[in-house]
Amino acid sequence: MYEHKVQYYESDGMGITHHSNYIRWFEEARVALLEYLGYPYEEIEQQGIGSPVLTANASYKASTRFGDVVQVAARVTGYTGVKLFLAYEVYNKATGILCCTGETSHCFTDRTGKPVALRRVWPELHEVFVTAAQAES
């Protein structure tokens, strides 16, 4: 689980975390998840693979504020071989309250931006995502 301390600049005029920051925290948690799975994002990029975001959405449940520590759980919920789907839950660490849920979807591209199938270009990473998605089912 990824942890983040809400910074002052992340809050709005009402003292509440601005909604756009949750999507950033999703990305931070996604990078931490890849590292946990044994494939740090830096290594993926070094192999010439990109993973652009196709969709992102968030559902806000409770506010967070400057100084709060949030815990962001990220998990693979689906993988087609071409697209990767993740889900996120953001909790206030002190209270345990669920503050936000969300999802993102991604594809994989080469250095020119052309879509690639991991099964062909990096079978080991493909299998990691297959296994992670199956663990969710």
PDB file of C-alpha atoms in Angstrom:
ATOM      1  CA  MET A   1       0.000   0.000   0.000  1.00  0.00           C
ATOM      2  CA  TYR A   2       1.355   3.379  -1.029  1.00  0.00           C
ATOM      3  CA  GLU A   3       1.341   6.239   1.510  1.00  0.00           C
ATOM      4  CA  HIS A   4       1.260   9.969   0.802  1.00  0.00           C
ATOM      5  CA  LYS A   5       1.169  12.975   3.122  1.00  0.00           C
ATOM      6  CA  VAL A   6      -1.173  15.658   1.785  1.00  0.00           C
ATOM      7  CA  GLN A   7       0.820  18.800   1.062  1.00  0.00           C
ATOM      8  CA  TYR A   8      -0.371  22.365   1.530  1.00  0.00           C
ATOM      9  CA  TYR A   9      -0.217  23.099  -2.200  1.00  0.00           C
ATOM     10  CA  GLU A  10      -2.567  20.165  -2.816  1.00  0.00           C
ATOM     11  CA  SER A  11      -5.385  21.888  -0.936  1.00  0.00           C
ATOM     12  CA  ASP A  12      -7.842  24.436  -2.292  1.00  0.00           C
ATOM     13  CA  GLY A  13      -9.253  27.654  -0.863  1.00  0.00           C
ATOM     14  CA  MET A  14     -11.580  25.653   1.383  1.00  0.00           C
ATOM     15  CA  GLY A  15      -8.657  23.757   2.932  1.00  0.00           C
ATOM     16  CA  ILE A  16      -9.683  20.521   1.242  1.00  0.00           C
ATOM     17  CA  THR A  17      -7.478  18.454  -1.051  1.00  0.00           C
ATOM     18  CA  HIS A  18      -8.176  19.500  -4.646  1.00  0.00           C
ATOM     19  CA  HIS A  19      -9.813  16.661  -6.577  1.00  0.00           C
ATOM     20  CA  SER A  20      -7.114  16.550  -9.269  1.00  0.00           C
ATOM     21  CA  ASN A  21      -4.547  15.291  -6.781  1.00  0.00           C
ATOM     22  CA  TYR A  22      -6.270  11.950  -6.357  1.00  0.00           C
ATOM     23  CA  ILE A  23      -5.467  11.065  -9.968  1.00  0.00           C
ATOM     24  CA  ARG A  24      -1.807  11.924  -9.252  1.00  0.00           C
ATOM     25  CA  TRP A  25      -1.892   9.657  -6.204  1.00  0.00           C
ATOM     26  CA  PHE A  26      -3.307   6.880  -8.392  1.00  0.00           C
ATOM     27  CA  GLU A  27      -0.240   7.260 -10.607  1.00  0.00           C
ATOM     28  CA  GLU A  28       2.123   7.206  -7.635  1.00  0.00           C
ATOM     29  CA  ALA A  29       0.430   4.038  -6.346  1.00  0.00           C
ATOM     30  CA  ARG A  30       0.580   2.469  -9.825  1.00  0.00           C
ATOM     31  CA  VAL A  31       4.339   3.102 -10.003  1.00  0.00           C
ATOM     32  CA  ALA A  32       4.730   1.566  -6.515  1.00  0.00           C
ATOM     33  CA  LEU A  33       2.647  -1.459  -7.589  1.00  0.00           C
ATOM     34  CA  LEU A  34       4.864  -2.072 -10.626  1.00  0.00           C
ATOM     35  CA  GLU A  35       7.909  -1.940  -8.384  1.00  0.00           C
ATOM     36  CA  TYR A  36       6.258  -4.401  -5.975  1.00  0.00           C
ATOM     37  CA  LEU A  37       5.542  -6.737  -8.915  1.00  0.00           C
ATOM     38  CA  GLY A  38       9.259  -6.672  -9.771  1.00  0.00           C
ATOM     39  CA  TYR A  39       9.059  -4.371 -12.790  1.00  0.00           C
ATOM     40  CA  PRO A  40       9.869  -0.788 -11.797  1.00  0.00           C
ATOM     41  CA  TYR A  41       8.530   1.736 -14.276  1.00  0.00           C
ATOM     42  CA  GLU A  42      12.073   2.898 -15.003  1.00  0.00           C
ATOM     43  CA  GLU A  43      12.937  -0.610 -16.210  1.00  0.00           C
ATOM     44  CA  ILE A  44       9.833  -0.759 -18.376  1.00  0.00           C
ATOM     45  CA  GLU A  45      10.764   2.560 -20.008  1.00  0.00           C
ATOM     46  CA  GLN A  46      14.374   1.402 -20.479  1.00  0.00           C
ATOM     47  CA  GLN A  47      12.975  -1.520 -22.465  1.00  0.00           C
ATOM     48  CA  GLY A  48      11.280   0.982 -24.774  1.00  0.00           C
ATOM     49  CA  ILE A  49       7.761   0.360 -23.487  1.00  0.00           C
ATOM     50  CA  GLY A  50       5.340   3.136 -22.592  1.00  0.00           C
ATOM     51  CA  SER A  51       2.043   2.740 -20.791  1.00  0.00           C
ATOM     52  CA  PRO A  52      -0.179   5.725 -21.538  1.00  0.00           C
ATOM     53  CA  VAL A  53      -3.387   6.282 -19.622  1.00  0.00           C
ATOM     54  CA  LEU A  54      -6.467   5.645 -21.766  1.00  0.00           C
ATOM     55  CA  THR A  55      -9.099   6.383 -19.122  1.00  0.00           C
ATOM     56  CA  ALA A  56      -9.111   7.648 -15.551  1.00  0.00           C
ATOM     57  CA  ASN A  57     -11.984   8.218 -13.198  1.00  0.00           C
ATOM     58  CA  ALA A  58     -12.477   8.875  -9.531  1.00  0.00           C
ATOM     59  CA  SER A  59     -15.403   8.807  -7.139  1.00  0.00           C
ATOM     60  CA  TYR A  60     -14.962  11.026  -4.109  1.00  0.00           C
ATOM     61  CA  LYS A  61     -16.354   9.743  -0.799  1.00  0.00           C
ATOM     62  CA  ALA A  62     -14.793  11.880   1.961  1.00  0.00           C
ATOM     63  CA  SER A  63     -12.461  14.871   2.088  1.00  0.00           C
ATOM     64  CA  THR A  64      -8.808  14.911   2.990  1.00  0.00           C
ATOM     65  CA  ARG A  65      -6.878  17.957   4.152  1.00  0.00           C
ATOM     66  CA  PHE A  66      -3.349  19.309   4.423  1.00  0.00           C
ATOM     67  CA  GLY A  67      -1.308  17.111   6.764  1.00  0.00           C
ATOM     68  CA  ASP A  68      -3.472  14.006   6.420  1.00  0.00           C
ATOM     69  CA  VAL A  69      -1.682  10.819   5.484  1.00  0.00           C
ATOM     70  CA  VAL A  70      -3.496   8.764   2.889  1.00  0.00           C
ATOM     71  CA  GLN A  71      -2.951   5.155   1.942  1.00  0.00           C
ATOM     72  CA  VAL A  72      -3.596   4.238  -1.675  1.00  0.00           C
ATOM     73  CA  ALA A  73      -4.246   0.614  -2.581  1.00  0.00           C
ATOM     74  CA  ALA A  74      -3.740  -0.203  -6.268  1.00  0.00           C
ATOM     75  CA  ARG A  75      -4.537  -3.525  -7.884  1.00  0.00           C
ATOM     76  CA  VAL A  76      -4.749  -5.043 -11.343  1.00  0.00           C
ATOM     77  CA  THR A  77      -8.399  -5.801 -12.108  1.00  0.00           C
ATOM     78  CA  GLY A  78      -8.047  -6.890 -15.720  1.00  0.00           C
ATOM     79  CA  TYR A  79      -5.579  -7.522 -18.496  1.00  0.00           C
ATOM     80  CA  THR A  80      -6.375  -8.375 -22.107  1.00  0.00           C
ATOM     81  CA  GLY A  81      -2.821  -8.654 -23.407  1.00  0.00           C
ATOM     82  CA  VAL A  82      -3.268  -5.231 -24.985  1.00  0.00           C
ATOM     83  CA  LYS A  83      -4.951  -3.246 -22.198  1.00  0.00           C
ATOM     84  CA  LEU A  84      -4.311  -3.129 -18.458  1.00  0.00           C
ATOM     85  CA  PHE A  85      -7.026  -2.150 -15.972  1.00  0.00           C
ATOM     86  CA  LEU A  86      -6.372  -1.005 -12.403  1.00  0.00           C
ATOM     87  CA  ALA A  87      -8.528  -0.025  -9.437  1.00  0.00           C
ATOM     88  CA  TYR A  88      -7.614   2.259  -6.557  1.00  0.00           C
ATOM     89  CA  GLU A  89      -8.862   2.938  -3.049  1.00  0.00           C
ATOM     90  CA  VAL A  90      -7.676   5.939  -1.040  1.00  0.00           C
ATOM     91  CA  TYR A  91      -8.017   5.754   2.745  1.00  0.00           C
ATOM     92  CA  ASN A  92      -7.319   8.291   5.457  1.00  0.00           C
ATOM     93  CA  LYS A  93      -4.622   6.475   7.451  1.00  0.00           C
ATOM     94  CA  ALA A  94      -5.609   7.978  10.817  1.00  0.00           C
ATOM     95  CA  THR A  95      -9.335   7.276  10.544  1.00  0.00           C
ATOM     96  CA  GLY A  96      -9.485   4.352   8.107  1.00  0.00           C
ATOM     97  CA  ILE A  97     -12.206   6.184   6.189  1.00  0.00           C
ATOM     98  CA  LEU A  98     -12.451   5.412   2.472  1.00  0.00           C
ATOM     99  CA  CYS A  99     -12.003   8.799   0.779  1.00  0.00           C
ATOM    100  CA  CYS A 100     -11.907   7.943  -2.915  1.00  0.00           C
ATOM    101  CA  THR A 101     -12.160   5.048  -5.356  1.00  0.00           C
ATOM    102  CA  GLY A 102     -11.097   5.024  -8.973  1.00  0.00           C
ATOM    103  CA  GLU A 103      -9.979   3.164 -12.044  1.00  0.00           C
ATOM    104  CA  THR A 104      -7.527   3.644 -14.869  1.00  0.00           C
ATOM    105  CA  SER A 105      -6.923   1.771 -18.093  1.00  0.00           C
ATOM    106  CA  HIS A 106      -3.695   1.662 -20.070  1.00  0.00           C
ATOM    107  CA  CYS A 107      -2.256   0.322 -23.285  1.00  0.00           C
ATOM    108  CA  PHE A 108       1.366  -0.377 -24.154  1.00  0.00           C
ATOM    109  CA  THR A 109       3.394   1.389 -26.833  1.00  0.00           C
ATOM    110  CA  ASP A 110       6.872   1.343 -28.290  1.00  0.00           C
ATOM    111  CA  ARG A 111       9.129   4.411 -28.391  1.00  0.00           C
ATOM    112  CA  THR A 112       7.331   5.714 -31.492  1.00  0.00           C
ATOM    113  CA  GLY A 113       3.932   5.507 -29.803  1.00  0.00           C
ATOM    114  CA  LYS A 114       2.825   2.479 -31.797  1.00  0.00           C
ATOM    115  CA  PRO A 115       0.747  -0.023 -29.760  1.00  0.00           C
ATOM    116  CA  VAL A 116       2.499  -3.263 -28.857  1.00  0.00           C
ATOM    117  CA  ALA A 117       1.371  -6.586 -27.427  1.00  0.00           C
ATOM    118  CA  LEU A 118       3.428  -7.473 -24.371  1.00  0.00           C
ATOM    119  CA  ARG A 119       2.935 -11.173 -25.125  1.00  0.00           C
ATOM    120  CA  ARG A 120       5.244 -10.710 -28.115  1.00  0.00           C
ATOM    121  CA  VAL A 121       7.664  -8.017 -26.942  1.00  0.00           C
ATOM    122  CA  TRP A 122       8.035  -8.920 -23.248  1.00  0.00           C
ATOM    123  CA  PRO A 123       6.462 -12.280 -22.376  1.00  0.00           C
ATOM    124  CA  GLU A 124       7.675 -12.210 -18.754  1.00  0.00           C
ATOM    125  CA  LEU A 125       5.902  -8.920 -18.004  1.00  0.00           C
ATOM    126  CA  HIS A 126       2.837 -10.189 -19.856  1.00  0.00           C
ATOM    127  CA  GLU A 127       2.721 -13.197 -17.496  1.00  0.00           C
ATOM    128  CA  VAL A 128       3.049 -10.954 -14.425  1.00  0.00           C
ATOM    129  CA  PHE A 129      -0.048  -9.024 -15.512  1.00  0.00           C
ATOM    130  CA  VAL A 130      -1.947 -12.216 -16.387  1.00  0.00           C
ATOM    131  CA  THR A 131      -1.194 -13.605 -12.922  1.00  0.00           C
ATOM    132  CA  ALA A 132      -2.094 -10.341 -11.164  1.00  0.00           C
ATOM    133  CA  ALA A 133      -5.401 -10.111 -13.047  1.00  0.00           C
ATOM    134  CA  GLN A 134      -6.244 -13.758 -12.270  1.00  0.00           C
ATOM    135  CA  ALA A 135      -5.546 -13.186  -8.573  1.00  0.00           C
ATOM    136  CA  GLU A 136      -8.275 -10.519  -8.636  1.00  0.00           C
ATOM    137  CA  SER A 137     -10.894 -12.828 -10.180  1.00  0.00           C
TER     138      SER A 137
END
